[in-house]
């Protein structure tokens, strides 16, 4: 009883804090930014789920940043520079392939980077196009999807707290791995590979070719400036290279890492829903005792007050399921074309990344770099497939948990509601690759086997 009252007091305090917050119109932040009450949940979600990456990737500008002249001006400047940077590097890479179509190392490395840029651009354009879905997802995450309030018993509330804490920790750990991979690839490509070439080969000491191919950068490419023996030009070129990697890293974070955060949150919420539906009767009994402490216990079976408590508990679970259905559908729509483009591009990236290893006498630095590239690409592909499968499985488990709850004695009270929940769970949610198929665990093996097949074909053509 004391535990139930404690849960009720905590709920009342939370409601009071919410009412106090709603009385104020704006929250002041640093650098003159203000966040409206209606934007608080979105601001909270962006702070906790790497939302800063949207700003640096120039894919989405939050309303409170739009109201700040400083941040809005900086965003416009970055947008113009990133447009120039992406366009110039696309031109450089394509020109390199055109100039040296028979140089297989230049061909494979430049084609690999061109495909990577196409994948990154698809992520940026998709976020701009799917702005409404993104904002709904951010608001839902910032509001913790759904709050049960006073319809929980003490034991269920403790289990839910543990699930949320574990979900948050796992989400942060998986996201950090992706961030480490991004930083490692950036440092390796812009710093470690040139340093390795400096000490292990004479490539970097060779003068620029007459057609504009330079050996000074981390890979042999055409560059519109003469770089050989020109320190200012070399610094400018490496800055140009570093900034495109900075933009690309933020695009990966804004697309892949946020996908991990949203999907892991959804999986955690489905686990919470499974717990609350499994403990439906226990929650209703706790509400009954909390609201009627003086009423003697006879039987819950035909008690009108208990039936009302049971319906309230089930109503919360149904509302939670509705919220999760909308949340899952928004994730599906937001990443609808990104997943399709990602699967196609990752297949090609794995293929061309593998070709680098078959080039005659490849530098050790090149091999080390592409091992990192391939590891990162495989890790991201695996995460996309794993989350697609988890969302489908967990959304179907809700019906099983409803069936295994103690509903048999109270079927006359909640029969219709239980049937609705079970029917809904028989239509699992998932992540679709452009409508062709839902990604799941088997998608990983399909993509890797396809990449290996293309690799064999390209390698055979090269040898001929």
Coordinates of C-alpha atoms in Angstrom, one line a residue:
X1 CA 0.0 0.0 0.0
X2 CA 2.8 2.4 0.9
X3 CA 4.5 1.6 -2.5
X4 CA 1.2 2.4 -4.3
X5 CA 0.8 5.7 -2.5
X6 CA 4.5 6.6 -3.3
X7 CA 3.8 5.9 -7.0
X8 CA 0.7 8.1 -6.8
X9 CA 2.6 11.0 -5.1
X10 CA 5.4 10.9 -7.7
X11 CA 2.8 11.0 -10.5
X12 CA 1.1 14.0 -8.9
X13 CA 4.5 15.8 -8.5
X14 CA 5.2 15.2 -12.2
X15 CA 1.8 16.6 -13.2
X16 CA 2.5 19.7 -11.1
X17 CA 5.9 20.2 -12.7
X18 CA 4.2 19.9 -16.1
X19 CA 1.6 22.5 -15.2
X20 CA 4.2 24.9 -13.9
X21 CA 6.2 24.5 -17.1
X22 CA 3.1 25.1 -19.3
X23 CA 2.5 28.5 -17.6
X24 CA 5.7 29.9 -19.2
X25 CA 5.8 30.7 -22.9
X26 CA 9.6 30.4 -23.5
X27 CA 12.7 28.8 -22.1
X28 CA 15.9 30.8 -22.4
X29 CA 19.0 29.0 -23.7
X30 CA 22.5 30.1 -24.5
X31 CA 23.4 32.5 -27.3
X32 CA 20.0 34.1 -27.3
X33 CA 18.0 31.0 -28.3
X34 CA 14.5 30.4 -26.9
X35 CA 12.5 27.2 -26.9
X36 CA 8.7 27.4 -26.9
X37 CA 6.7 25.0 -24.6
X38 CA 5.4 23.1 -27.7
X39 CA 9.0 22.6 -28.7
X40 CA 10.4 21.4 -25.4
X41 CA 10.0 17.7 -26.2
X42 CA 11.6 18.1 -29.6
X43 CA 14.5 20.0 -28.0
X44 CA 14.9 17.3 -25.3
X45 CA 14.9 14.5 -28.0
X46 CA 17.5 16.3 -30.1
X47 CA 19.8 16.8 -27.1
X48 CA 19.6 13.1 -26.1
X49 CA 19.8 11.6 -29.6
X50 CA 22.6 13.4 -31.5
X51 CA 20.3 16.0 -32.9
X52 CA 23.2 18.4 -33.4
X53 CA 24.2 16.4 -36.4
X54 CA 21.2 17.7 -38.4
X55 CA 22.6 21.2 -38.0
X56 CA 26.1 20.4 -39.2
X57 CA 24.8 18.1 -42.0
X58 CA 22.5 21.0 -43.2
X59 CA 19.6 18.6 -43.4
X60 CA 17.3 20.1 -40.8
X61 CA 17.2 23.3 -38.8
X62 CA 15.2 23.3 -35.5
X63 CA 12.7 26.1 -35.0
X64 CA 14.6 27.6 -32.0
X65 CA 17.8 27.7 -34.1
X66 CA 15.8 29.4 -36.9
X67 CA 14.9 32.2 -34.5
X68 CA 18.5 32.8 -33.5
X69 CA 20.2 35.2 -36.1
X70 CA 23.7 33.8 -35.1
X71 CA 22.8 30.1 -35.6
X72 CA 20.7 30.8 -38.7
X73 CA 23.4 32.8 -40.3
X74 CA 26.1 30.2 -39.5
X75 CA 23.8 27.5 -40.9
X76 CA 23.3 29.3 -44.2
X77 CA 27.1 29.8 -44.6
X78 CA 27.7 26.1 -43.9
X79 CA 25.0 25.2 -46.3
X80 CA 26.6 27.2 -49.1
X81 CA 30.0 25.9 -48.4
X82 CA 28.8 22.2 -48.1
X83 CA 27.0 22.6 -51.5
X84 CA 30.3 23.9 -53.0
X85 CA 32.4 21.2 -51.3
X86 CA 30.1 18.2 -52.3
X87 CA 29.9 19.5 -55.9
X88 CA 33.6 20.1 -56.2
X89 CA 34.5 16.7 -54.8
X90 CA 32.0 15.0 -57.1
X91 CA 33.6 16.8 -60.0
X92 CA 37.2 15.8 -58.8
X93 CA 36.3 12.2 -58.4
X94 CA 34.4 11.9 -61.7
X95 CA 37.2 13.7 -63.6
X96 CA 39.8 11.3 -62.0
X97 CA 37.8 8.3 -63.3
X98 CA 37.5 9.8 -66.7
X99 CA 41.2 10.6 -66.9
X100 CA 42.5 7.2 -65.7
X101 CA 39.8 4.6 -66.6
X102 CA 42.5 1.8 -66.9
X103 CA 44.1 2.6 -63.6
X104 CA 42.2 0.2 -61.4
X105 CA 43.2 1.6 -58.1
X106 CA 42.1 5.1 -59.0
X107 CA 38.9 3.7 -60.6
X108 CA 37.9 1.6 -57.5
X109 CA 38.8 4.2 -54.9
X110 CA 37.1 7.1 -56.7
X111 CA 34.1 5.0 -57.5
X112 CA 33.9 4.0 -53.9
X113 CA 33.9 7.6 -52.8
X114 CA 31.4 8.7 -55.5
X115 CA 28.9 6.0 -54.3
X116 CA 29.5 7.1 -50.7
X117 CA 28.7 10.8 -51.6
X118 CA 25.5 9.6 -53.4
X119 CA 24.5 7.7 -50.3
X120 CA 25.2 10.8 -48.1
X121 CA 23.3 13.1 -50.3
X122 CA 20.3 10.8 -50.3
X123 CA 20.3 11.0 -46.5
X124 CA 20.3 14.8 -46.6
X125 CA 17.5 15.2 -49.2
X126 CA 15.4 12.6 -47.4
X127 CA 15.5 14.4 -44.1
X128 CA 14.5 17.7 -45.9
X129 CA 11.7 15.9 -47.6
X130 CA 10.5 14.0 -44.5
X131 CA 10.5 16.9 -42.1
X132 CA 7.0 16.3 -40.8
X133 CA 7.8 12.7 -39.8
X134 CA 11.1 13.7 -38.3
X135 CA 9.4 16.3 -36.0
X136 CA 6.7 13.8 -34.9
X137 CA 9.4 11.3 -34.0
X138 CA 11.3 13.9 -32.1
X139 CA 8.2 15.0 -30.2
X140 CA 7.3 11.4 -29.3
X141 CA 10.8 10.6 -28.1
X142 CA 11.0 13.8 -26.1
X143 CA 7.7 12.9 -24.4
X144 CA 8.9 9.4 -23.6
X145 CA 6.3 8.0 -26.1
X146 CA 3.7 7.3 -23.4
X147 CA 3.4 7.7 -19.6
X148 CA 1.1 5.3 -17.7
X149 CA 0.7 7.6 -14.7
X150 CA -1.3 6.0 -11.8
X151 CA -2.3 2.7 -13.6
X152 CA 0.9 0.9 -12.5
X153 CA 1.6 -1.2 -9.5
X154 CA 4.9 -0.8 -7.6
X155 CA 6.5 -3.9 -9.1
X156 CA 5.6 -3.1 -12.7
X157 CA 6.8 0.5 -12.2
X158 CA 10.2 -0.8 -11.1
X159 CA 10.5 -3.2 -14.0
X160 CA 9.6 -0.4 -16.4
X161 CA 12.2 1.9 -14.9
X162 CA 14.9 -0.8 -15.3
X163 CA 13.9 -1.4 -19.0
X164 CA 14.1 2.3 -19.7
X165 CA 17.5 2.6 -18.0
X166 CA 18.9 -0.4 -19.9
X167 CA 17.5 0.8 -23.2
X168 CA 19.1 4.2 -22.8
X169 CA 22.5 2.7 -21.9
X170 CA 22.4 0.2 -24.8
X171 CA 21.4 3.0 -27.2
X172 CA 24.3 5.2 -26.1
X173 CA 26.8 2.3 -26.3
X174 CA 25.8 1.3 -29.9
X175 CA 25.8 5.0 -31.0
X176 CA 29.2 5.5 -29.6
X177 CA 30.6 2.6 -31.6
X178 CA 29.3 4.2 -34.8
X179 CA 30.8 7.6 -33.8
X180 CA 34.2 5.9 -33.1
X181 CA 34.1 4.3 -36.5
X182 CA 33.3 7.6 -38.2
X183 CA 36.1 9.4 -36.3
X184 CA 38.5 6.6 -37.0
X185 CA 37.8 6.5 -40.8
X186 CA 38.1 10.3 -40.9
X187 CA 41.4 10.4 -39.1
X188 CA 42.8 7.4 -41.0
X189 CA 41.9 8.9 -44.4
X190 CA 43.0 12.5 -43.8
X191 CA 46.0 12.0 -41.4
X192 CA 47.2 8.4 -40.9
X193 CA 47.2 7.3 -44.5
X194 CA 49.3 10.3 -45.8
X195 CA 51.7 9.9 -42.8
X196 CA 52.0 6.2 -43.6
X197 CA 52.8 7.0 -47.3
X198 CA 55.3 9.6 -46.1
X199 CA 57.4 7.0 -44.3
X200 CA 56.7 3.7 -46.2
X201 CA 56.5 4.7 -49.9
X202 CA 57.6 7.3 -52.4
X203 CA 54.1 7.9 -53.8
X204 CA 53.6 11.2 -51.9
X205 CA 57.0 12.5 -53.2
X206 CA 56.1 12.1 -56.8
X207 CA 55.3 15.3 -58.8
X208 CA 51.9 16.1 -60.2
X209 CA 51.0 14.4 -63.5
X210 CA 50.5 16.5 -66.7
X211 CA 46.8 15.6 -66.7
X212 CA 46.3 17.0 -63.2
X213 CA 46.5 13.7 -61.2
X214 CA 48.2 14.5 -57.9
X215 CA 49.9 12.0 -55.5
X216 CA 50.1 14.4 -52.5
X217 CA 46.6 13.7 -51.2
X218 CA 45.6 10.6 -49.3
X219 CA 44.6 9.0 -52.7
X220 CA 45.6 9.6 -56.3
X221 CA 43.0 12.0 -57.7
X222 CA 42.7 14.9 -60.2
X223 CA 43.0 18.2 -58.4
X224 CA 42.5 21.6 -60.1
X225 CA 45.5 23.1 -58.3
X226 CA 49.2 22.3 -58.5
X227 CA 50.0 20.7 -55.1
X228 CA 53.5 19.5 -55.5
X229 CA 56.1 21.5 -53.5
X230 CA 53.4 24.1 -52.6
X231 CA 52.7 24.0 -48.8
X232 CA 49.8 26.6 -48.9
X233 CA 48.1 24.6 -51.7
X234 CA 48.6 21.3 -49.8
X235 CA 47.1 22.8 -46.6
X236 CA 44.1 24.2 -48.6
X237 CA 43.6 20.8 -50.3
X238 CA 43.7 18.8 -47.0
X239 CA 41.3 21.3 -45.4
X240 CA 39.0 20.8 -48.3
X241 CA 39.2 17.0 -47.8
X242 CA 38.8 17.3 -44.0
X243 CA 35.7 19.4 -44.3
X244 CA 33.9 17.0 -46.7
X245 CA 34.6 14.2 -44.2
X246 CA 33.3 16.4 -41.3
X247 CA 30.1 17.0 -43.3
X248 CA 29.9 13.3 -44.3
X249 CA 30.4 12.2 -40.7
X250 CA 27.5 14.4 -39.5
X251 CA 25.3 13.1 -42.3
X252 CA 26.0 9.5 -41.2
X253 CA 25.2 10.4 -37.6
X254 CA 22.0 12.3 -38.6
X255 CA 20.8 9.3 -40.6
X256 CA 22.3 6.1 -39.2
X257 CA 22.9 7.0 -35.5
X258 CA 19.6 8.6 -35.1
X259 CA 18.0 5.5 -36.7
X260 CA 19.7 3.4 -34.0
X261 CA 18.4 5.8 -31.3
X262 CA 14.8 5.9 -32.5
X263 CA 14.7 2.1 -33.3
X264 CA 16.2 1.2 -29.9
X265 CA 13.7 3.5 -28.2
X266 CA 10.9 1.8 -30.1
X267 CA 12.1 -1.7 -29.1
X268 CA 12.4 -0.7 -25.5
X269 CA 8.8 0.7 -25.6
X270 CA 7.5 -2.5 -27.1
X271 CA 9.2 -4.4 -24.2
X272 CA 7.5 -2.1 -21.8
X273 CA 4.1 -2.7 -23.5
X274 CA 4.7 -6.4 -23.2
X275 CA 5.2 -6.1 -19.5
X276 CA 2.2 -3.9 -18.9
X277 CA -0.1 -6.2 -20.9
X278 CA 1.3 -9.3 -19.2
X279 CA 0.7 -7.7 -15.7
X280 CA -2.7 -6.3 -16.6
X281 CA -4.6 -7.8 -13.8
X282 CA -1.9 -7.0 -11.2
X283 CA -2.1 -3.4 -12.2
X284 CA -5.9 -3.3 -11.9
X285 CA -5.8 -4.9 -8.4
X286 CA -3.2 -2.3 -7.3
X287 CA -5.5 0.5 -8.5
X288 CA -8.5 -1.1 -6.8
X289 CA -6.7 -1.3 -3.4
X290 CA -5.3 2.2 -3.8
X291 CA -8.7 3.8 -4.6
X292 CA -10.7 1.7 -2.2
X293 CA -8.5 1.0 0.9
X294 CA -11.4 0.4 3.2
X295 CA -13.4 -1.9 0.9
X296 CA -13.2 -5.5 2.1
X297 CA -11.9 -8.0 -0.5
X298 CA -14.5 -10.6 -1.6
X299 CA -14.0 -11.4 -5.3
X300 CA -12.8 -9.4 -8.2
X301 CA -14.7 -11.4 -10.7
X302 CA -18.1 -9.6 -10.5
X303 CA -17.0 -6.4 -8.9
X304 CA -18.1 -3.3 -10.9
X305 CA -15.3 -1.1 -9.4
X306 CA -12.6 -3.6 -10.2
X307 CA -14.0 -3.9 -13.8
X308 CA -13.6 -0.1 -14.1
X309 CA -10.0 -0.4 -12.8
X310 CA -9.3 -3.2 -15.2
X311 CA -10.6 -1.2 -18.1
X312 CA -8.5 1.8 -17.2
X313 CA -5.4 -0.4 -17.0
X314 CA -6.2 -1.9 -20.4
X315 CA -7.1 1.5 -21.9
X316 CA -3.6 2.7 -21.0
X317 CA -2.0 -0.3 -22.7
X318 CA -4.2 0.2 -25.8
X319 CA -3.2 3.9 -26.0
X320 CA 0.4 2.9 -25.6
X321 CA 0.1 0.4 -28.5
X322 CA -1.5 3.1 -30.6
X323 CA 1.3 5.5 -29.9
X324 CA 3.9 2.8 -30.8
X325 CA 2.1 2.0 -34.1
X326 CA 2.2 5.7 -35.1
X327 CA 5.8 6.0 -34.0
X328 CA 6.8 2.8 -35.9
X329 CA 5.0 4.0 -39.0
X330 CA 6.8 7.4 -38.8
X331 CA 10.2 5.6 -38.6
X332 CA 9.2 3.5 -41.6
X333 CA 8.2 6.5 -43.7
X334 CA 11.3 8.6 -42.6
X335 CA 13.7 5.8 -43.6
X336 CA 11.6 4.4 -46.5
X337 CA 13.9 5.5 -49.4
X338 CA 17.1 5.9 -47.3
X339 CA 17.1 2.1 -46.5
X340 CA 16.6 1.2 -50.1
X341 CA 19.4 3.6 -51.2
X342 CA 21.5 2.4 -48.4
X343 CA 21.2 -1.3 -49.3
X344 CA 22.0 -0.6 -52.9
X345 CA 25.0 1.6 -52.1
X346 CA 26.4 -0.6 -49.4
X347 CA 26.3 -3.5 -51.8
X348 CA 28.3 -1.5 -54.3
X349 CA 30.6 -0.1 -51.5
X350 CA 31.4 -3.6 -50.3
X351 CA 32.1 -4.8 -53.8
X352 CA 34.4 -1.9 -54.8
X353 CA 36.0 -1.9 -51.3
X354 CA 36.9 -5.6 -51.8
X355 CA 38.3 -4.9 -55.2
X356 CA 41.0 -2.6 -53.6
X357 CA 42.5 -5.7 -52.0
X358 CA 43.0 -7.5 -55.3
X359 CA 45.0 -4.6 -56.9
X360 CA 48.6 -5.6 -57.5
X361 CA 50.9 -4.6 -54.6
X362 CA 48.5 -2.2 -52.8
X363 CA 50.0 0.0 -50.1
X364 CA 49.6 -1.2 -46.5
X365 CA 48.0 2.1 -45.6
X366 CA 45.4 1.6 -48.3
X367 CA 44.6 -1.9 -47.1
X368 CA 44.3 -0.7 -43.5
X369 CA 42.0 2.2 -44.5
X370 CA 39.6 0.0 -46.5
X371 CA 39.5 -2.6 -43.7
X372 CA 38.1 0.2 -41.6
X373 CA 35.7 1.2 -44.4
X374 CA 34.4 -2.3 -44.8
X375 CA 34.1 -2.9 -41.1
X376 CA 32.0 0.3 -40.7
X377 CA 29.8 -0.5 -43.6
X378 CA 29.2 -4.1 -42.4
X379 CA 28.5 -2.8 -38.9
X380 CA 25.9 -0.3 -40.1
X381 CA 24.3 -2.8 -42.4
X382 CA 24.1 -5.3 -39.6
X383 CA 22.4 -2.8 -37.2
X384 CA 19.8 -1.8 -39.8
X385 CA 18.9 -5.4 -40.4
X386 CA 18.9 -6.3 -36.7
X387 CA 16.6 -3.5 -35.8
X388 CA 14.3 -4.3 -38.7
X389 CA 13.9 -7.8 -37.4
X390 CA 13.6 -6.8 -33.7
X391 CA 10.8 -4.3 -34.4
X392 CA 8.8 -6.9 -36.3
X393 CA 9.3 -9.6 -33.6
X394 CA 8.6 -7.3 -30.7
X395 CA 5.5 -5.8 -32.2
X396 CA 4.1 -9.4 -32.7
X397 CA 5.0 -10.3 -29.1
X398 CA 2.3 -8.0 -27.7
X399 CA -0.5 -10.4 -28.7
X400 CA 1.4 -13.3 -27.1
X401 CA 1.7 -11.3 -23.8
X402 CA -2.0 -10.4 -23.9
X403 CA -2.8 -14.1 -24.3
X404 CA -0.6 -15.1 -21.3
X405 CA -2.0 -12.5 -19.0
X406 CA -4.5 -13.5 -16.3
X407 CA -7.5 -12.6 -18.5
X408 CA -9.4 -15.9 -18.3
X409 CA -11.3 -15.1 -15.2
X410 CA -12.3 -11.6 -16.5
X411 CA -13.0 -12.4 -20.1
X412 CA -16.5 -11.1 -20.0
X413 CA -15.2 -7.7 -18.9
X414 CA -12.5 -7.0 -21.5
X415 CA -13.0 -9.6 -24.3
X416 CA -13.5 -7.0 -27.0
X417 CA -10.5 -4.9 -26.0
X418 CA -8.2 -8.0 -25.9
X419 CA -9.3 -9.1 -29.3
X420 CA -8.5 -5.6 -30.7
X421 CA -5.0 -5.7 -29.2
X422 CA -4.4 -9.2 -30.5
X423 CA -5.6 -8.3 -34.0
X424 CA -3.4 -5.2 -34.1
X425 CA -0.3 -7.2 -33.0
X426 CA -0.9 -9.7 -35.9
X427 CA 0.0 -6.9 -38.3
X428 CA 3.6 -6.4 -37.3
X429 CA 5.4 -3.1 -37.8
X430 CA 8.8 -3.0 -39.6
X431 CA 11.3 -1.1 -41.7
X432 CA 10.7 -1.2 -45.4
X433 CA 13.4 -0.8 -48.1
X434 CA 11.4 1.3 -50.5
X435 CA 8.4 -1.0 -50.4
X436 CA 10.3 -3.9 -52.0
X437 CA 10.6 -5.9 -48.8
X438 CA 11.0 -5.5 -45.0
X439 CA 14.5 -5.7 -43.8
X440 CA 15.3 -8.3 -41.2
X441 CA 18.1 -10.6 -40.1
X442 CA 18.2 -12.5 -43.5
X443 CA 18.7 -9.2 -45.3
X444 CA 22.3 -9.0 -44.0
X445 CA 23.2 -12.3 -45.6
X446 CA 21.4 -11.4 -48.9
X447 CA 23.3 -8.1 -49.2
X448 CA 26.7 -9.5 -48.4
X449 CA 26.2 -12.5 -50.8
X450 CA 25.1 -10.1 -53.5
X451 CA 28.2 -7.9 -52.9
X452 CA 30.4 -11.0 -53.1
X453 CA 28.8 -12.0 -56.4
X454 CA 29.3 -8.6 -57.9
X455 CA 32.9 -8.6 -56.6
X456 CA 33.6 -11.8 -58.4
X457 CA 32.2 -10.5 -61.7
X458 CA 34.1 -7.2 -61.5
X459 CA 37.3 -9.0 -60.5
X460 CA 36.9 -11.4 -63.4
X461 CA 36.3 -8.5 -65.9
X462 CA 39.4 -6.8 -64.6
X463 CA 41.6 -9.8 -65.0
X464 CA 40.4 -10.3 -68.6

